Short mmCIF file of C-alpha atoms in Angstrom, two decimals:
data_model
loop_
_atom_site.label_atom_id
_atom_site.label_comp_id
_atom_site.label_asym_id
_atom_site.label_seq_id
_atom_site.Cartn_x
_atom_site.Cartn_y
_atom_site.Cartn_z
CA MET Z 773 43.63 26.78 -36.97
CA ILE Z 774 41.78 24.87 -33.78
CA GLN Z 775 45.21 23.11 -32.67
CA LYS Z 776 46.65 26.49 -33.02
CA ILE Z 777 44.02 28.37 -31.12
CA LEU Z 778 43.98 25.64 -28.16
CA ARG Z 779 47.95 24.59 -28.38
CA PHE Z 780 48.90 28.86 -26.97
CA PHE Z 781 46.57 27.35 -24.78
CA PHE Z 782 48.61 24.94 -23.23
CA ALA Z 783 51.64 26.90 -23.04
CA LEU Z 784 49.49 29.48 -21.18
CA ILE Z 785 48.57 26.80 -18.35
CA GLY Z 786 52.54 25.25 -18.50
CA ILE Z 787 52.85 29.43 -17.61
CA LEU Z 788 50.65 29.54 -15.25
CA LEU Z 789 52.17 25.58 -13.38
CA GLY Z 790 55.57 27.74 -14.02
CA ILE Z 791 54.39 31.01 -11.45
CA ALA Z 792 52.60 27.99 -9.16
CA ALA Z 793 55.81 26.21 -9.24
CA ALA Z 794 57.87 29.08 -8.41
CA SER Z 795 55.59 30.29 -6.04
CA VAL Z 796 56.79 26.85 -4.12
CA VAL Z 797 60.13 27.39 -4.57
CA VAL Z 798 60.41 30.76 -3.58
CA SER Z 799 58.36 30.25 -0.78
CA ASN Z 800 59.99 27.23 0.71
CA THR Z 801 62.64 27.23 2.95
CA TRP Z 802 63.23 24.33 3.34
CA ILE Z 803 64.72 24.49 -0.66
CA GLN Z 804 66.44 28.45 0.97
CA GLU Z 805 68.22 26.07 3.95
CA SER Z 806 68.85 22.82 1.40
CA LEU Z 807 70.79 25.27 -1.37
CA ASN Z 808 72.29 27.73 1.18
CA PHE Z 809 70.91 30.17 -0.57
CA LYS Z 810 68.80 32.52 0.97
CA PHE Z 811 66.02 34.58 -2.59
CA VAL Z 812 66.25 38.21 -2.36
CA SER Z 813 63.42 40.33 -5.30
CA GLU Z 814 66.00 40.55 -7.99
CA TYR Z 815 66.67 36.08 -7.08
CA GLU Z 816 63.39 36.16 -7.20
CA LEU Z 817 62.32 37.00 -10.24
CA ILE Z 818 64.34 36.26 -12.05
CA VAL Z 819 63.15 32.69 -10.94
CA TYR Z 820 59.70 33.36 -12.06
CA VAL Z 821 60.64 34.68 -14.91
CA VAL Z 822 62.66 31.20 -15.29
CA LEU Z 823 60.13 29.08 -14.93
CA MET Z 824 57.20 30.34 -16.56
CA ILE Z 825 59.35 30.11 -20.10
CA LEU Z 826 60.59 26.95 -19.24
CA PHE Z 827 56.88 25.31 -18.41
CA GLY Z 828 55.42 27.10 -21.39
CA LEU Z 829 57.78 25.70 -23.57
CA ILE Z 830 57.94 22.36 -22.52
CA PHE Z 831 54.24 22.42 -22.85
CA PHE Z 832 54.07 24.05 -26.28
CA ILE Z 833 56.22 21.46 -27.60
CA LEU Z 834 55.20 18.61 -25.73
CA PHE Z 835 50.84 19.85 -27.28
CA PRO Z 836 51.28 17.41 -30.41
CA VAL Z 837 53.12 14.67 -28.17
CA MET Z 838 50.28 15.11 -25.30
CA LEU Z 839 46.97 15.27 -28.40
CA ASN Z 840 48.37 12.51 -29.70
CA GLY Z 841 48.33 10.49 -26.33
CA VAL Z 842 44.50 12.20 -25.85
CA LYS Z 843 42.91 11.36 -29.15
CA ARG Z 844 44.61 7.45 -28.51
CA LEU Z 845 42.49 7.84 -25.25
CA SER Z 846 39.98 8.50 -26.40
CA LYS Z 847 39.62 5.99 -29.00
CA ILE Z 848 40.67 3.06 -27.07
CA VAL Z 849 37.35 4.89 -24.29
CA GLU Z 850 35.27 4.88 -27.90
CA THR Z 851 35.84 1.09 -28.81
CA SER Z 852 35.37 -0.46 -24.81
CA MET Z 853 31.94 1.89 -24.40
CA GLU Z 854 31.26 0.33 -27.65
CA ASN Z 855 29.31 -3.12 -26.76
CA VAL Z 856 28.46 -0.95 -22.75
CA ARG Z 857 24.75 -0.14 -22.68
CA LEU Z 858 23.89 3.80 -21.76
CA ILE Z 859 21.67 2.01 -18.84
CA ASP Z 860 25.08 -0.30 -17.17
CA VAL Z 861 26.80 3.72 -17.67
CA GLY Z 862 23.71 5.19 -15.60
CA LEU Z 863 23.62 2.48 -13.12
CA GLY Z 864 27.64 3.17 -12.49
CA VAL Z 865 27.19 5.86 -12.47
CA GLY Z 866 24.58 5.75 -10.04
CA GLY Z 867 26.34 3.10 -7.75
CA LEU Z 868 29.23 5.11 -7.50
CA VAL Z 869 28.32 8.21 -5.88
CA ILE Z 870 26.00 5.89 -3.69
CA GLY Z 871 29.43 4.19 -2.67
CA LEU Z 872 31.58 7.23 -2.57
CA VAL Z 873 28.58 8.87 0.02
CA ILE Z 874 28.58 5.43 1.98
CA ALA Z 875 32.24 5.82 1.93
CA MET Z 876 32.54 9.48 3.30
CA LEU Z 877 29.71 8.07 5.82
CA VAL Z 878 32.08 5.08 7.22
CA SER Z 879 35.21 7.72 7.14
CA PHE Z 880 33.68 9.92 10.32
CA ALA Z 881 34.30 7.52 12.82
CA PHE Z 882 38.53 7.29 11.09
CA TYR Z 883 38.76 10.58 12.70
CA GLN Z 884 38.94 8.84 16.14
CA ILE Z 885 42.31 6.87 15.38
CA PRO Z 886 45.01 8.92 17.06
CA PHE Z 887 47.39 8.26 14.46
CA PRO Z 888 46.61 10.36 11.59
CA TRP Z 889 48.24 8.63 8.99
CA VAL Z 890 46.33 4.55 9.74
CA GLY Z 891 43.67 7.14 9.30
CA GLY Z 892 44.30 8.33 6.19
CA ILE Z 893 44.42 4.78 4.66
CA LEU Z 894 42.43 3.50 6.29
CA THR Z 895 39.61 6.10 4.75
CA MET Z 896 41.13 5.51 1.16
CA ILE Z 897 40.35 2.37 1.46
CA VAL Z 898 37.20 2.13 2.51
CA TYR Z 899 36.39 5.26 -0.79
CA VAL Z 900 37.83 2.71 -3.13
CA VAL Z 901 36.33 -0.44 -1.93
CA LEU Z 902 32.76 1.14 -1.63
CA GLY Z 903 33.43 3.40 -4.71
CA TYR Z 904 34.36 -0.17 -6.91
CA ILE Z 905 31.74 -2.05 -5.38
CA GLY Z 906 29.18 1.02 -6.05
CA PHE Z 907 30.41 0.78 -9.52
CA THR Z 908 30.09 -2.84 -10.55
CA LEU Z 909 27.57 -4.09 -7.92
CA PRO Z 910 24.60 -1.90 -10.26
CA ILE Z 911 25.52 -3.43 -13.35
CA LYS Z 912 25.66 -6.92 -12.40
CA LYS Z 913 22.09 -7.11 -10.40
CA ARG Z 914 20.65 -4.90 -13.30
CA GLU Z 915 17.96 -7.60 -15.00
CA ASP Z 916 16.66 -7.06 -10.72
CA ILE Z 917 17.44 -3.31 -10.82
CA LEU Z 918 14.64 -3.44 -13.62
CA THR Z 919 12.89 -5.18 -12.64
CA ALA Z 920 11.81 -3.64 -9.69
CA PHE Z 921 11.64 -0.53 -11.53
CA GLN Z 922 9.28 -2.09 -14.51
CA ASN Z 923 7.11 -3.94 -11.53
CA SER Z 924 6.95 -1.15 -9.37
CA LYS Z 925 5.92 1.42 -12.79
CA ARG Z 926 3.17 -1.40 -13.32
CA ASP Z 927 1.84 -1.00 -9.67
CA LYS Z 928 1.70 2.87 -9.99
CA ASP Z 929 -0.04 2.65 -14.05
CA VAL Z 930 -2.71 0.48 -12.04
CA ASN Z 931 -2.91 2.06 -8.64
CA ALA Z 932 -3.03 5.63 -10.90
CA LEU Z 933 -5.63 3.37 -12.62
CA ALA Z 934 -7.96 2.74 -10.13
CA ASN Z 935 -8.15 6.33 -8.46
CA GLN Z 936 -8.80 8.18 -11.79
CA LYS Z 937 -11.82 5.24 -12.43
CA ARG Z 938 -12.69 5.97 -8.43
CA THR Z 939 -12.54 9.31 -9.67
CA THR Z 940 -15.05 9.31 -12.92
CA LYS Z 941 -17.50 7.13 -10.83
CA LYS Z 942 -17.67 9.83 -8.70
CA LYS Z 943 -17.93 12.41 -11.19
CA ILE Z 944 -21.10 10.69 -12.63
CA VAL Z 945 -24.34 13.53 -11.82
CA ALA Z 946 -27.26 11.60 -11.08
CA ILE Z 947 -29.42 13.05 -14.68
CA PRO Z 948 -32.08 15.18 -13.74
CA LYS Z 949 -36.36 15.05 -13.35
CA LEU Z 950 -37.55 17.89 -14.93
CA LEU Z 951 -41.63 17.96 -13.04
CA ASP Z 952 -44.22 19.14 -14.21
CA THR Z 953 -47.41 20.48 -13.04
CA SER Z 954 -49.63 17.12 -13.02
CA VAL Z 955 -47.20 14.68 -10.60
CA ILE Z 956 -46.96 17.80 -8.66
CA ILE Z 957 -50.60 18.09 -7.84
CA ASP Z 958 -51.11 13.48 -8.02
CA GLY Z 959 -48.57 13.54 -4.88
CA ARG Z 960 -47.19 10.06 -5.09
CA ILE Z 961 -43.34 11.53 -6.19
CA PHE Z 962 -43.21 12.27 -2.92
CA ASP Z 963 -43.59 8.93 -2.28
CA ILE Z 964 -41.34 7.67 -4.88
CA CYS Z 965 -38.87 9.60 -3.93
CA LYS Z 966 -39.01 8.65 0.27
CA THR Z 967 -37.92 5.75 -0.74
CA GLY Z 968 -34.91 6.53 -2.31
CA PHE Z 969 -36.10 5.34 -6.21
CA ILE Z 970 -35.70 8.25 -7.28
CA GLU Z 971 -32.09 10.14 -8.19
CA GLY Z 972 -31.68 13.87 -8.17
CA PRO Z 973 -31.85 16.49 -8.05
CA LEU Z 974 -35.15 16.61 -8.80
CA VAL Z 975 -36.21 20.11 -11.32
CA ILE Z 976 -39.55 22.55 -10.51
CA PRO Z 977 -39.18 25.03 -13.83
CA VAL Z 978 -40.42 28.58 -13.33
CA PHE Z 979 -43.06 27.86 -15.56
CA VAL Z 980 -44.11 25.05 -13.72
CA LEU Z 981 -44.17 26.83 -10.75
CA GLN Z 982 -46.83 29.69 -12.02
CA GLU Z 983 -49.66 27.95 -13.43
CA LEU Z 984 -49.85 25.69 -10.02
CA GLN Z 985 -50.03 29.42 -8.66
CA LEU Z 986 -52.64 30.54 -11.31
CA ILE Z 987 -54.29 26.80 -10.57
CA SER Z 988 -54.14 27.57 -6.63
CA ASP Z 989 -56.01 30.78 -7.09
CA SER Z 990 -58.87 29.74 -9.12
CA SER Z 991 -62.45 30.74 -8.38
CA ASP Z 992 -62.61 26.65 -8.57
CA GLU Z 993 -62.72 24.86 -5.54
CA LEU Z 994 -62.16 21.86 -7.28
CA LYS Z 995 -58.83 23.42 -8.82
CA ARG Z 996 -57.39 25.95 -6.25
CA ASN Z 997 -57.35 22.86 -3.93
CA ARG Z 998 -55.97 20.78 -7.01
CA GLY Z 999 -52.98 23.33 -6.57
CA ARG Z 1000 -52.58 24.19 -3.10
CA ARG Z 1001 -52.16 20.10 -2.84
CA GLY Z 1002 -49.26 20.58 -5.58
CA LEU Z 1003 -47.71 23.31 -3.28
CA ASP Z 1004 -47.65 21.93 -0.22
CA ILE Z 1005 -46.74 18.69 -1.69
CA LEU Z 1006 -43.34 20.26 -2.93
CA ASN Z 1007 -43.25 22.05 -0.02
CA LYS Z 1008 -42.92 18.50 2.25
CA ILE Z 1009 -40.39 17.34 -1.09
CA GLN Z 1010 -37.75 20.28 0.27
CA THR Z 1011 -38.54 20.04 3.79
CA ASP Z 1012 -38.85 16.13 4.29
CA LEU Z 1013 -37.07 14.84 2.48
CA GLU Z 1014 -33.15 14.40 1.41
CA ILE Z 1015 -33.12 14.40 -2.39
CA GLU Z 1016 -31.88 18.19 -4.20
CA VAL Z 1017 -34.76 20.15 -4.66
CA GLN Z 1018 -34.11 23.76 -7.25
CA ILE Z 1019 -35.67 25.68 -9.19
CA THR Z 1020 -34.76 26.94 -12.57
CA GLU Z 1021 -36.27 30.17 -14.31
CA GLU Z 1022 -34.97 29.29 -17.56
CA ASP Z 1023 -38.44 30.15 -19.43
CA PHE Z 1024 -39.30 30.25 -23.75
CA ALA Z 1025 -40.77 33.53 -24.95
CA ASP Z 1026 -41.89 31.70 -27.82
CA THR Z 1027 -44.32 29.10 -26.26
CA HIS Z 1028 -46.68 29.14 -24.58
CA GLU Z 1029 -48.73 26.39 -23.33
CA VAL Z 1030 -46.21 24.96 -20.09
CA ASP Z 1031 -46.23 21.47 -21.32
CA ALA Z 1032 -44.22 22.25 -25.13
CA LYS Z 1033 -41.72 24.75 -22.40
CA LEU Z 1034 -41.43 21.18 -20.82
CA VAL Z 1035 -39.69 19.36 -23.15
CA LYS Z 1036 -37.68 21.93 -24.53
CA LEU Z 1037 -35.98 21.84 -21.41
CA GLY Z 1038 -35.91 18.31 -21.48
CA LYS Z 1039 -34.09 18.64 -24.88
CA LEU Z 1040 -32.26 21.36 -23.27
CA THR Z 1041 -30.67 19.80 -20.64
CA LYS Z 1042 -30.26 16.37 -21.29
CA GLY Z 1043 -32.87 15.46 -17.72
CA LYS Z 1044 -35.87 13.10 -18.34
CA ILE Z 1045 -39.65 14.39 -17.71
CA LEU Z 1046 -41.25 13.33 -14.70
CA THR Z 1047 -45.45 13.20 -15.96
CA ASN Z 1048 -48.58 11.15 -15.19
CA ASP Z 1049 -49.76 13.05 -17.80
CA TYR Z 1050 -50.16 10.31 -22.16
CA ASN Z 1051 -50.44 13.30 -23.88
CA LEU Z 1052 -47.28 14.32 -22.55
CA ASN Z 1053 -45.40 11.30 -22.20
CA LYS Z 1054 -45.73 11.14 -25.64
CA VAL Z 1055 -44.79 14.16 -27.85
CA ALA Z 1056 -41.73 14.02 -25.66
CA THR Z 1057 -41.34 10.96 -26.45
CA VAL Z 1058 -41.83 11.45 -30.29
CA GLN Z 1059 -39.08 14.43 -29.68
CA GLY Z 1060 -36.52 11.92 -28.48
CA VAL Z 1061 -36.86 13.16 -24.90
CA ASP Z 1062 -36.86 11.23 -21.69
CA VAL Z 1063 -40.35 10.03 -20.31
CA LEU Z 1064 -40.68 8.96 -16.55
CA ASN Z 1065 -44.14 8.05 -16.04
CA ILE Z 1066 -46.51 7.91 -12.93
CA ASN Z 1067 -49.04 6.23 -13.91
CA GLU Z 1068 -46.38 3.61 -15.91
CA LEU Z 1069 -44.46 3.02 -12.57
CA ALA Z 1070 -47.66 1.83 -10.80
CA ASN Z 1071 -48.93 -0.28 -13.28
CA ALA Z 1072 -44.93 -1.58 -13.04
CA VAL Z 1073 -45.96 -2.35 -9.53
CA LYS Z 1074 -49.61 -3.76 -9.26
CA PRO Z 1075 -49.78 -7.64 -8.39
CA VAL Z 1076 -49.71 -9.86 -12.11
CA VAL Z 1077 -52.90 -10.94 -12.41
CA LEU Z 1078 -53.02 -13.92 -15.77
CA PRO Z 1079 -55.45 -14.93 -17.55
CA GLY Z 1080 -57.86 -18.10 -15.78
CA GLU Z 1081 -57.75 -17.41 -12.59
CA GLU Z 1082 -60.41 -16.29 -10.34
CA MET Z 1083 -61.07 -13.19 -8.14
CA LYS Z 1084 -63.98 -11.78 -6.02
CA VAL Z 1085 -64.99 -8.68 -7.10
CA LEU Z 1086 -67.95 -5.72 -6.19
CA LEU Z 1087 -69.74 -5.16 -9.22
CA ILE Z 1088 -70.80 -1.47 -9.02
CA LYS Z 1089 -71.84 -0.07 -12.36
CA GLY Z 1090 -72.46 -0.90 -15.73
CA GLY Z 1091 -70.60 -1.19 -18.96
CA LYS Z 1092 -70.37 0.78 -21.64
CA GLU Z 1093 -70.97 -2.36 -23.87
CA ASN Z 1094 -74.50 -4.22 -23.87
CA GLY Z 1095 -74.38 -6.13 -20.66
CA GLN Z 1096 -70.71 -4.82 -19.67
CA ALA Z 1097 -70.01 -4.08 -15.54
CA VAL Z 1098 -67.67 -3.50 -14.17
CA ALA Z 1099 -65.78 -3.26 -10.58
CA TYR Z 1100 -62.56 -1.99 -9.10
CA LEU Z 1101 -59.46 -3.46 -7.17
CA ASP Z 1102 -57.52 -1.81 -4.40
CA ASP Z 1103 -55.32 -0.16 -6.14
CA GLY Z 1104 -58.00 0.91 -8.76
CA THR Z 1105 -57.50 -0.73 -11.77
CA MET Z 1106 -60.68 -1.25 -14.36
CA ILE Z 1107 -61.90 -4.90 -14.16
CA VAL Z 1108 -65.00 -5.05 -16.52
CA VAL Z 1109 -67.64 -8.02 -16.80
CA GLU Z 1110 -68.63 -9.56 -19.39
CA ASN Z 1111 -72.62 -10.50 -18.78
CA GLY Z 1112 -72.31 -9.52 -15.91
CA LYS Z 1113 -74.67 -6.67 -16.02
CA LYS Z 1114 -77.29 -8.75 -13.67
CA TYR Z 1115 -74.66 -9.18 -11.10
CA ILE Z 1116 -74.15 -5.44 -10.37
CA GLY Z 1117 -74.74 -5.20 -6.59
CA THR Z 1118 -73.07 -7.99 -5.51
CA THR Z 1119 -69.52 -9.57 -4.74
CA THR Z 1120 -69.27 -11.97 -8.00
CA MET Z 1121 -66.37 -14.51 -8.55
CA VAL Z 1122 -65.44 -13.80 -11.83
CA LEU Z 1123 -62.27 -15.52 -13.82
CA VAL Z 1124 -59.97 -14.08 -16.06
CA THR Z 1125 -60.25 -13.78 -19.50
CA SER Z 1126 -57.45 -11.33 -20.69
CA ILE Z 1127 -55.76 -8.34 -19.66
CA LEU Z 1128 -55.34 -5.17 -21.60
CA GLN Z 1129 -51.68 -3.01 -20.26
CA THR Z 1130 -51.60 0.76 -21.49
CA ALA Z 1131 -50.18 3.26 -20.60
CA ALA Z 1132 -52.62 5.07 -18.80
CA GLY Z 1133 -52.84 2.50 -17.18
CA ARG Z 1134 -54.60 -2.70 -16.88
CA MET Z 1135 -57.91 -3.33 -17.62
CA ILE Z 1136 -58.90 -6.89 -16.34
CA PHE Z 1137 -61.27 -8.47 -18.67
CA ALA Z 1138 -63.44 -11.52 -17.00
CA LYS Z 1139 -67.16 -13.30 -17.22
CA PRO Z 1140 -68.77 -14.53 -13.77
CA LYS Z 1141 -67.84 -18.00 -13.16
CA LYS Z 1142 -70.58 -20.47 -13.74
#
């Protein structure tokens, strides 16, 4: 059925070619002069009908032969292409297109030749030569072209990976630091931020500000001064430092203790609590919230004193145990001197016996040097 339909269309193509051939014969004066015959309208119609029938019959009759020829040609092409890789076809077609484009650009120069037939011959030669070179050269240089593409892709992937890493690094955000009331009043946070050891942002919860305001309005003069000092420290941090300061409105109505609210906020924001409150430090650590204790930092940067070292200290008061005396270093470190009570009020050389390091601070135990 399909072959019948194709045969019909093939005959139709023959009829159309017959019309085209009749149009050439009728309109060509050279043919009329050679035959010494002039076509009138009746003869023109006859020419059209005869050539349409003739070409239609030829194409209708020769269709099986042409169909077999096409099948043989397709088999030959298929057989010859069995060992040809798709990449070779792609490279060949691409090279052919490039070669023909170059040939077209070169052929523009031949239009200036005064002899048209010379320019036509040269144009044809250039198209054939450059088309052939464009088709065969990429296939011969297939490995080099593929290697170049692979290297280019690898370089692109490496650059993309490097850009991704840089972008990832840029997207890394510093963990927020939650300030509690005690560390604000303490004031040392300002100096620490000024040195650049703390990465922002500093987050100040609104309930901490409210507690500072209550302390500032206290009837107790000492508390009032401490609260005002905390507000002054906050103002200095915001105005004198470049570190980011955020005021969060997050509050927890079901909780009344400021420390408990701070721990909940630390869990919620995955932030670290900045404090010098020993009890808050313990509670937050137990609940899995990271804590930065200012006192621990201060102890960490104090000068190291080792057992067996000697130092000169001023004993200023008695200790808790009988016979003990207490002295202080310039950084506030307490020195407990055993059997030093009789030296209270004097500067005495002591020998360090042991050191006790706690989250609340460092204590040095010593005895008078004999």
